[in-house]
Amino acid sequence: MSKTWHGADRANYIWYPKIDYSKCTGCGLCLLSCGNDVFRWSDQKGVPVVANPGSCVMGCTTCAKLCPEDAISFPDDPKNFLKQVIIKEKVFFAVKKELKDRLDKYPDHRVSIEDVEAWKKAEKGDANARRS
Amino acid sequence: MPGEAKPDFSKWHGMDRATIQWGPVIDESKCVGCGLCVIQCSEKRNVFGYDEEKRKAVVLNPENCMVGCNNCQVACLWDAISFPDVSGVKSLAKELVDSGKSKEELEGRLKKNPNLRLQLPPRFFKRASLEIVRPSRTVRILP
Ligand code: SF4
Ligand code: SF4
Ligand code: SF4
Ligand code: SF4
């Protein structure tokens, strides 16, 4: 079965990094940063290769943001791209269910904003107390 | 899961994560509570919590946020999520390269996982940019 993005078929969309080899210095940061197994390494040239484009996360540009040479580009502006997918695929039906599943699985993420703010304040207080 | 070790995000390529300015901030007045950011974030990092009564997302574990990622911000149609300027992490990335740290880590990674190495014909690199994709499918090139 092919991958889906909140119900949308991943295979219907083009989203993956493209490396400009005239800029790439082969530092390897992109390969090291991607958690989705998109890159392979070419020993002959000492550069990364986009080998699993379909595994790239829709709208992600993490590797491009970290690339010191700005050698990585994407087919579209990420926000613009995802917006079109979200609207076209009406993903919010799936999102609602996935949100519930996530909160059921990790019940301590079902929170009240006041509590979270109180915790954060207490944590800050602790840190200040430790400092003084 | 009980008994399962929690992943450790306290270091980023040897740097102390707590010293790195990178993570989402939600403008509650703009958030409509659609929930997309919550599930955009991986279960492993699980940065967000959710207030069902108020119908709003809330940043719960900012220290788990992956340096350089902003997938939640990109997905928010209501522009309720902001991040620090990317120039900060870009200069940290440069430091990793200049200090030789990234090369060292890369060598370690390739040694540990030799399947990451590819043999490709020279013509592959003739074009400055490369496209090996058929849109409908993931193409796996393995040695
Ligand atoms: S991060 Fe940029 S410069 Fe470094 S290997 Fe990847 S594409 Fe090349
Ligand atoms: S955009 Fe994200 S998922 Fe895609 S290759 Fe880069 S780091 Fe990996
Ligand atoms: S995606 Fe935006 S609007 Fe939706 S819950 Fe998250 S912050 Fe709120
Ligand atoms: S930027 Fe990525 S890792 Fe950080 S909170 Fe958003 S989705 Fe999660």
CSV table of C-alpha atoms and ligand atoms in Angstrom, one decimal:
chain,number,residue,atom,x,y,z
A,1,MET,CA,0.0,0.0,0.0
A,2,SER,CA,1.3,3.4,-0.8
A,3,LYS,CA,1.9,6.1,1.8
A,4,THR,CA,-0.8,8.5,2.8
A,5,TRP,CA,-0.8,12.0,4.2
A,6,HIS,CA,-3.8,12.4,6.4
A,7,GLY,CA,-5.8,10.4,3.9
A,8,ALA,CA,-4.3,11.9,0.8
A,9,ASP,CA,-2.3,9.5,-1.5
A,10,ARG,CA,1.3,10.5,-1.3
A,11,ALA,CA,2.0,9.1,-4.7
A,12,ASN,CA,-0.2,11.8,-6.3
A,13,TYR,CA,2.1,14.6,-5.2
A,14,ILE,CA,5.6,15.6,-6.2
A,15,TRP,CA,7.6,16.8,-3.2
A,16,TYR,CA,11.3,15.9,-2.8
A,17,PRO,CA,14.6,17.8,-2.5
A,18,LYS,CA,16.7,18.5,-5.6
A,19,ILE,CA,20.4,18.9,-5.2
A,20,ASP,CA,22.4,21.5,-7.2
A,21,TYR,CA,25.7,19.7,-7.6
A,22,SER,CA,27.4,22.9,-8.7
A,23,LYS,CA,26.9,24.2,-5.2
A,24,CYS,CA,27.1,21.0,-3.1
A,25,THR,CA,30.4,20.6,-1.2
A,26,GLY,CA,29.5,17.1,0.1
A,27,CYS,CA,29.4,18.0,3.8
A,28,GLY,CA,26.8,15.3,4.4
A,29,LEU,CA,24.6,17.3,6.7
A,30,CYS,CA,21.4,16.7,4.6
A,31,LEU,CA,21.9,12.9,4.8
A,32,LEU,CA,22.6,13.2,8.5
A,33,SER,CA,19.6,15.4,9.2
A,34,CYS,CA,16.9,13.5,7.3
A,35,GLY,CA,15.0,11.0,9.4
A,36,ASN,CA,13.2,9.5,6.4
A,37,ASP,CA,15.8,7.6,4.5
A,38,VAL,CA,15.6,9.9,1.5
A,39,PHE,CA,19.4,10.2,0.8
A,40,ARG,CA,22.1,7.8,-0.3
A,41,TRP,CA,25.8,8.6,-0.6
A,42,SER,CA,27.9,8.4,-3.7
A,43,ASP,CA,31.5,7.5,-2.9
A,44,GLN,CA,32.8,8.3,-6.4
A,45,LYS,CA,31.8,11.9,-6.2
A,46,GLY,CA,31.5,12.3,-2.4
A,47,VAL,CA,28.0,13.8,-2.6
A,48,PRO,CA,24.5,12.8,-1.5
A,49,VAL,CA,21.9,11.4,-3.9
A,50,VAL,CA,18.1,11.7,-3.6
A,51,ALA,CA,17.3,8.0,-3.8
A,52,ASN,CA,14.0,7.7,-2.1
A,53,PRO,CA,12.0,10.8,-3.2
A,54,GLY,CA,8.7,9.2,-2.3
A,55,SER,CA,9.8,9.0,1.4
A,56,CYS,CA,10.3,12.7,1.7
A,57,VAL,CA,7.7,14.3,4.0
A,58,MET,CA,5.2,16.5,2.2
A,59,GLY,CA,6.0,20.1,2.9
A,60,CYS,CA,9.3,19.4,4.8
A,61,THR,CA,12.3,21.5,3.9
A,62,THR,CA,14.5,20.6,6.9
A,63,CYS,CA,17.6,19.5,4.9
A,64,ALA,CA,17.4,22.6,2.7
A,65,LYS,CA,17.3,24.9,5.8
A,66,LEU,CA,20.4,23.3,7.2
A,67,CYS,CA,22.4,23.0,4.0
A,68,PRO,CA,25.2,25.6,4.4
A,69,GLU,CA,25.5,26.0,0.6
A,70,ASP,CA,21.8,26.5,-0.1
A,71,ALA,CA,22.2,23.7,-2.6
A,72,ILE,CA,18.8,22.1,-2.0
A,73,SER,CA,15.5,23.2,-3.5
A,74,PHE,CA,11.9,22.0,-3.7
A,75,PRO,CA,9.3,22.1,-6.5
A,76,ASP,CA,7.2,24.8,-4.8
A,77,ASP,CA,6.9,27.0,-1.8
A,78,PRO,CA,6.1,24.6,1.1
A,79,LYS,CA,3.3,26.5,2.5
A,80,ASN,CA,1.6,27.1,-0.8
A,81,PHE,CA,2.1,23.4,-1.7
A,82,LEU,CA,0.6,22.1,1.5
A,83,LYS,CA,-2.3,24.5,1.4
A,84,GLN,CA,-3.4,23.2,-1.9
A,85,VAL,CA,-3.1,19.6,-0.7
A,86,ILE,CA,-5.1,20.4,2.5
A,87,ILE,CA,-7.9,22.1,0.6
A,88,LYS,CA,-8.1,19.7,-2.3
A,89,GLU,CA,-8.0,16.5,-0.2
A,90,LYS,CA,-10.3,17.9,2.6
A,91,VAL,CA,-7.9,16.4,5.1
A,92,PHE,CA,-9.6,17.7,8.2
A,93,PHE,CA,-11.9,14.6,8.5
A,94,ALA,CA,-8.8,12.5,8.8
A,95,VAL,CA,-7.1,15.0,11.0
A,96,LYS,CA,-9.9,15.0,13.5
A,97,LYS,CA,-9.6,11.2,13.9
A,98,GLU,CA,-5.8,11.2,14.0
A,99,LEU,CA,-5.9,13.9,16.6
A,100,LYS,CA,-8.2,11.8,18.8
A,101,ASP,CA,-6.0,8.7,18.3
A,102,ARG,CA,-2.9,10.7,19.2
A,103,LEU,CA,-4.4,12.0,22.4
A,104,ASP,CA,-5.8,8.6,23.3
A,105,LYS,CA,-2.4,7.1,22.9
A,106,TYR,CA,-0.6,9.8,24.7
A,107,PRO,CA,-3.2,11.0,27.3
A,108,ASP,CA,-0.8,13.4,29.0
A,109,HIS,CA,-1.0,15.5,25.8
A,110,ARG,CA,-4.7,16.1,26.5
A,111,VAL,CA,-4.1,19.3,28.5
A,112,SER,CA,-5.6,22.6,29.5
A,113,ILE,CA,-3.8,25.7,28.5
A,114,GLU,CA,-3.9,27.1,32.0
A,115,ASP,CA,-2.2,24.0,33.4
A,116,VAL,CA,0.5,24.2,30.8
A,117,GLU,CA,1.1,27.9,31.5
A,118,ALA,CA,1.3,27.2,35.2
A,119,TRP,CA,3.8,24.4,34.7
A,120,LYS,CA,6.0,26.6,32.5
A,121,LYS,CA,5.9,29.3,35.1
A,122,ALA,CA,6.8,26.9,37.9
A,123,GLU,CA,9.7,25.5,35.8
A,124,LYS,CA,11.0,29.0,35.2
A,125,GLY,CA,10.7,29.8,38.9
A,126,ASP,CA,12.7,26.6,39.7
A,127,ALA,CA,15.4,27.7,37.2
A,128,ASN,CA,15.6,31.2,38.7
A,129,ALA,CA,15.8,29.7,42.2
A,130,ARG,CA,18.6,27.5,41.2
A,131,ARG,CA,20.5,30.4,39.6
A,132,SER,CA,20.2,32.6,42.7
B,1,MET,CA,5.0,2.7,26.0
B,2,PRO,CA,5.9,1.4,29.5
B,3,GLY,CA,9.4,0.3,29.9
B,4,GLU,CA,10.5,1.8,26.6
B,5,ALA,CA,13.4,4.2,26.8
B,6,LYS,CA,12.5,7.7,25.8
B,7,PRO,CA,14.5,9.0,22.9
B,8,ASP,CA,17.1,11.5,24.0
B,9,PHE,CA,16.9,14.9,22.2
B,10,SER,CA,19.2,16.7,24.6
B,11,LYS,CA,22.1,16.9,22.0
B,12,TRP,CA,22.1,18.1,18.5
B,13,HIS,CA,25.3,16.8,16.7
B,14,GLY,CA,27.1,17.1,20.1
B,15,MET,CA,25.7,20.6,20.8
B,16,ASP,CA,23.5,21.2,23.8
B,17,ARG,CA,20.0,21.4,22.4
B,18,ALA,CA,18.9,23.7,25.2
B,19,THR,CA,21.2,26.4,23.9
B,20,ILE,CA,19.7,26.3,20.4
B,21,GLN,CA,16.9,28.7,19.6
B,22,TRP,CA,14.5,26.6,17.5
B,23,GLY,CA,10.9,25.7,18.2
B,24,PRO,CA,7.3,26.6,17.5
B,25,VAL,CA,5.4,29.4,19.2
B,26,ILE,CA,1.6,29.4,18.9
B,27,ASP,CA,-0.4,32.6,18.7
B,28,GLU,CA,-3.5,31.5,20.6
B,29,SER,CA,-5.6,34.3,19.2
B,30,LYS,CA,-5.1,32.9,15.7
B,31,CYS,CA,-5.3,29.2,16.5
B,32,VAL,CA,-8.7,27.6,15.5
B,33,GLY,CA,-7.8,24.2,17.0
B,34,CYS,CA,-7.8,22.2,13.7
B,35,GLY,CA,-5.2,19.9,15.3
B,36,LEU,CA,-3.1,19.5,12.2
B,37,CYS,CA,0.1,20.7,13.9
B,38,VAL,CA,-0.3,18.2,16.7
B,39,ILE,CA,-0.2,15.2,14.3
B,40,GLN,CA,2.2,16.8,11.9
B,41,CYS,CA,4.8,16.4,14.6
B,42,SER,CA,6.1,12.8,14.9
B,43,GLU,CA,4.9,10.6,17.8
B,44,LYS,CA,8.6,10.3,18.7
B,45,ARG,CA,8.9,14.1,19.3
B,46,ASN,CA,5.3,14.9,20.1
B,47,VAL,CA,6.0,18.5,20.8
B,48,PHE,CA,2.3,19.6,21.1
B,49,GLY,CA,-0.5,19.1,23.5
B,50,TYR,CA,-4.2,19.9,22.9
B,51,ASP,CA,-6.8,21.6,24.9
B,52,GLU,CA,-10.1,20.0,23.9
B,53,GLU,CA,-12.3,22.4,25.9
B,54,LYS,CA,-10.8,25.5,24.4
B,55,ARG,CA,-10.0,23.8,21.1
B,56,LYS,CA,-6.5,25.0,20.9
B,57,ALA,CA,-3.1,23.5,20.3
B,58,VAL,CA,-0.4,24.2,22.9
B,59,VAL,CA,3.4,23.8,22.8
B,60,LEU,CA,4.2,21.2,25.5
B,61,ASN,CA,7.7,19.9,24.8
B,62,PRO,CA,9.6,22.6,22.8
B,63,GLU,CA,12.9,20.9,23.7
B,64,ASN,CA,11.9,17.9,21.6
B,65,CYS,CA,11.5,20.0,18.4
B,66,MET,CA,13.9,18.9,15.6
B,67,VAL,CA,16.4,21.6,14.8
B,68,GLY,CA,15.6,22.9,11.3
B,69,CYS,CA,12.1,21.4,11.0
B,70,ASN,CA,9.1,23.7,10.7
B,71,ASN,CA,6.6,21.2,9.3
B,72,CYS,CA,3.9,22.3,11.8
B,73,GLN,CA,4.2,25.9,10.8
B,74,VAL,CA,4.0,25.1,7.1
B,75,ALA,CA,0.8,23.1,7.7
B,76,CYS,CA,-1.1,25.7,9.7
B,77,LEU,CA,-3.5,27.4,7.3
B,78,TRP,CA,-4.2,30.1,9.9
B,79,ASP,CA,-0.5,31.2,10.2
B,80,ALA,CA,-0.8,30.7,14.0
B,81,ILE,CA,2.7,29.2,14.4
B,82,SER,CA,6.0,31.1,14.3
B,83,PHE,CA,9.6,30.1,14.5
B,84,PRO,CA,12.9,32.0,15.1
B,85,ASP,CA,14.7,33.2,12.0
B,86,VAL,CA,16.4,30.3,10.1
B,87,SER,CA,19.8,32.1,10.0
B,88,GLY,CA,20.6,31.0,13.5
B,89,VAL,CA,20.5,27.3,12.7
B,90,LYS,CA,22.1,27.8,9.4
B,91,SER,CA,25.2,29.3,11.0
B,92,LEU,CA,25.2,26.4,13.5
B,93,ALA,CA,25.2,24.0,10.5
B,94,LYS,CA,28.1,25.9,9.0
B,95,GLU,CA,30.0,25.4,12.3
B,96,LEU,CA,29.4,21.7,12.2
B,97,VAL,CA,30.9,21.6,8.7
B,98,ASP,CA,33.8,23.9,9.4
B,99,SER,CA,34.8,22.0,12.5
B,100,GLY,CA,34.9,18.7,10.6
B,101,LYS,CA,32.2,17.3,12.9
B,102,SER,CA,29.8,16.6,10.0
B,103,LYS,CA,32.4,14.7,8.0
B,104,GLU,CA,33.2,12.6,11.1
B,105,GLU,CA,29.6,11.8,11.7
B,106,LEU,CA,29.0,11.0,8.1
B,107,GLU,CA,31.9,8.5,8.0
B,108,GLY,CA,30.5,6.9,11.1
B,109,ARG,CA,27.1,6.6,9.6
B,110,LEU,CA,28.4,5.1,6.4
B,111,LYS,CA,30.5,2.6,8.2
B,112,LYS,CA,27.5,1.6,10.4
B,113,ASN,CA,25.2,1.4,7.4
B,114,PRO,CA,27.1,0.4,4.3
B,115,ASN,CA,23.8,0.2,2.4
B,116,LEU,CA,23.8,4.0,2.2
B,117,ARG,CA,26.6,3.8,-0.3
B,118,LEU,CA,25.6,4.0,-4.0
B,119,GLN,CA,27.4,3.2,-7.2
B,120,LEU,CA,26.2,5.4,-10.0
B,121,PRO,CA,27.3,5.8,-13.6
B,122,PRO,CA,29.2,9.0,-14.3
B,123,ARG,CA,26.5,10.3,-16.6
B,124,PHE,CA,24.3,10.6,-13.6
B,125,PHE,CA,26.2,13.6,-12.4
B,126,LYS,CA,26.5,15.3,-15.8
B,127,ARG,CA,23.4,17.4,-15.1
B,128,ALA,CA,23.8,20.0,-12.4
B,129,SER,CA,20.5,19.0,-10.9
B,130,LEU,CA,19.2,15.5,-10.9
B,131,GLU,CA,15.8,14.1,-11.4
B,132,ILE,CA,15.3,10.4,-11.1
B,133,VAL,CA,11.7,10.5,-10.2
B,134,ARG,CA,8.6,9.2,-11.7
B,135,PRO,CA,6.0,11.2,-9.9
B,136,SER,CA,3.7,8.3,-9.1
B,137,ARG,CA,6.3,6.1,-7.5
B,138,THR,CA,9.3,5.9,-5.2
B,139,VAL,CA,12.3,4.8,-7.2
B,140,ARG,CA,14.8,2.8,-5.2
B,141,ILE,CA,18.3,2.8,-6.5
B,142,LEU,CA,20.4,0.3,-4.5
B,143,PRO,CA,23.9,-0.9,-5.3
C,1,SF4,S1,23.9,19.7,3.1
C,1,SF4,FE1,24.1,20.8,1.1
C,1,SF4,S2,26.3,21.0,0.7
C,1,SF4,FE2,26.0,19.5,2.4
C,1,SF4,S3,26.0,17.5,1.3
C,1,SF4,FE3,23.9,18.1,1.5
C,1,SF4,S4,23.4,19.3,-0.4
C,1,SF4,FE4,25.6,19.1,-0.3
C,2,SF4,S1,12.7,17.6,3.2
C,2,SF4,FE1,12.7,16.6,5.2
C,2,SF4,S2,12.0,14.5,4.7
C,2,SF4,FE2,12.5,15.4,2.8
C,2,SF4,S3,14.6,14.8,2.4
C,2,SF4,FE3,14.7,16.8,3.5
C,2,SF4,S4,14.8,16.3,5.6
C,2,SF4,FE4,14.2,14.4,4.6
C,3,SF4,S1,-2.5,23.9,12.9
C,3,SF4,FE1,-2.7,26.1,13.5
C,3,SF4,S2,-4.9,26.4,13.8
C,3,SF4,FE2,-4.5,24.2,13.7
C,3,SF4,S3,-4.3,23.6,15.8
C,3,SF4,FE3,-2.3,24.0,15.1
C,3,SF4,S4,-1.9,26.2,15.5
C,3,SF4,FE4,-4.1,25.8,15.7
C,4,SF4,S1,9.0,21.8,13.7
C,4,SF4,FE1,8.8,19.6,13.4
C,4,SF4,S2,9.6,18.7,15.2
C,4,SF4,FE2,9.3,20.8,15.7
C,4,SF4,S3,7.3,20.9,16.6
C,4,SF4,FE3,7.0,21.3,14.4
C,4,SF4,S4,6.6,19.3,13.5
C,4,SF4,FE4,7.4,18.9,15.5
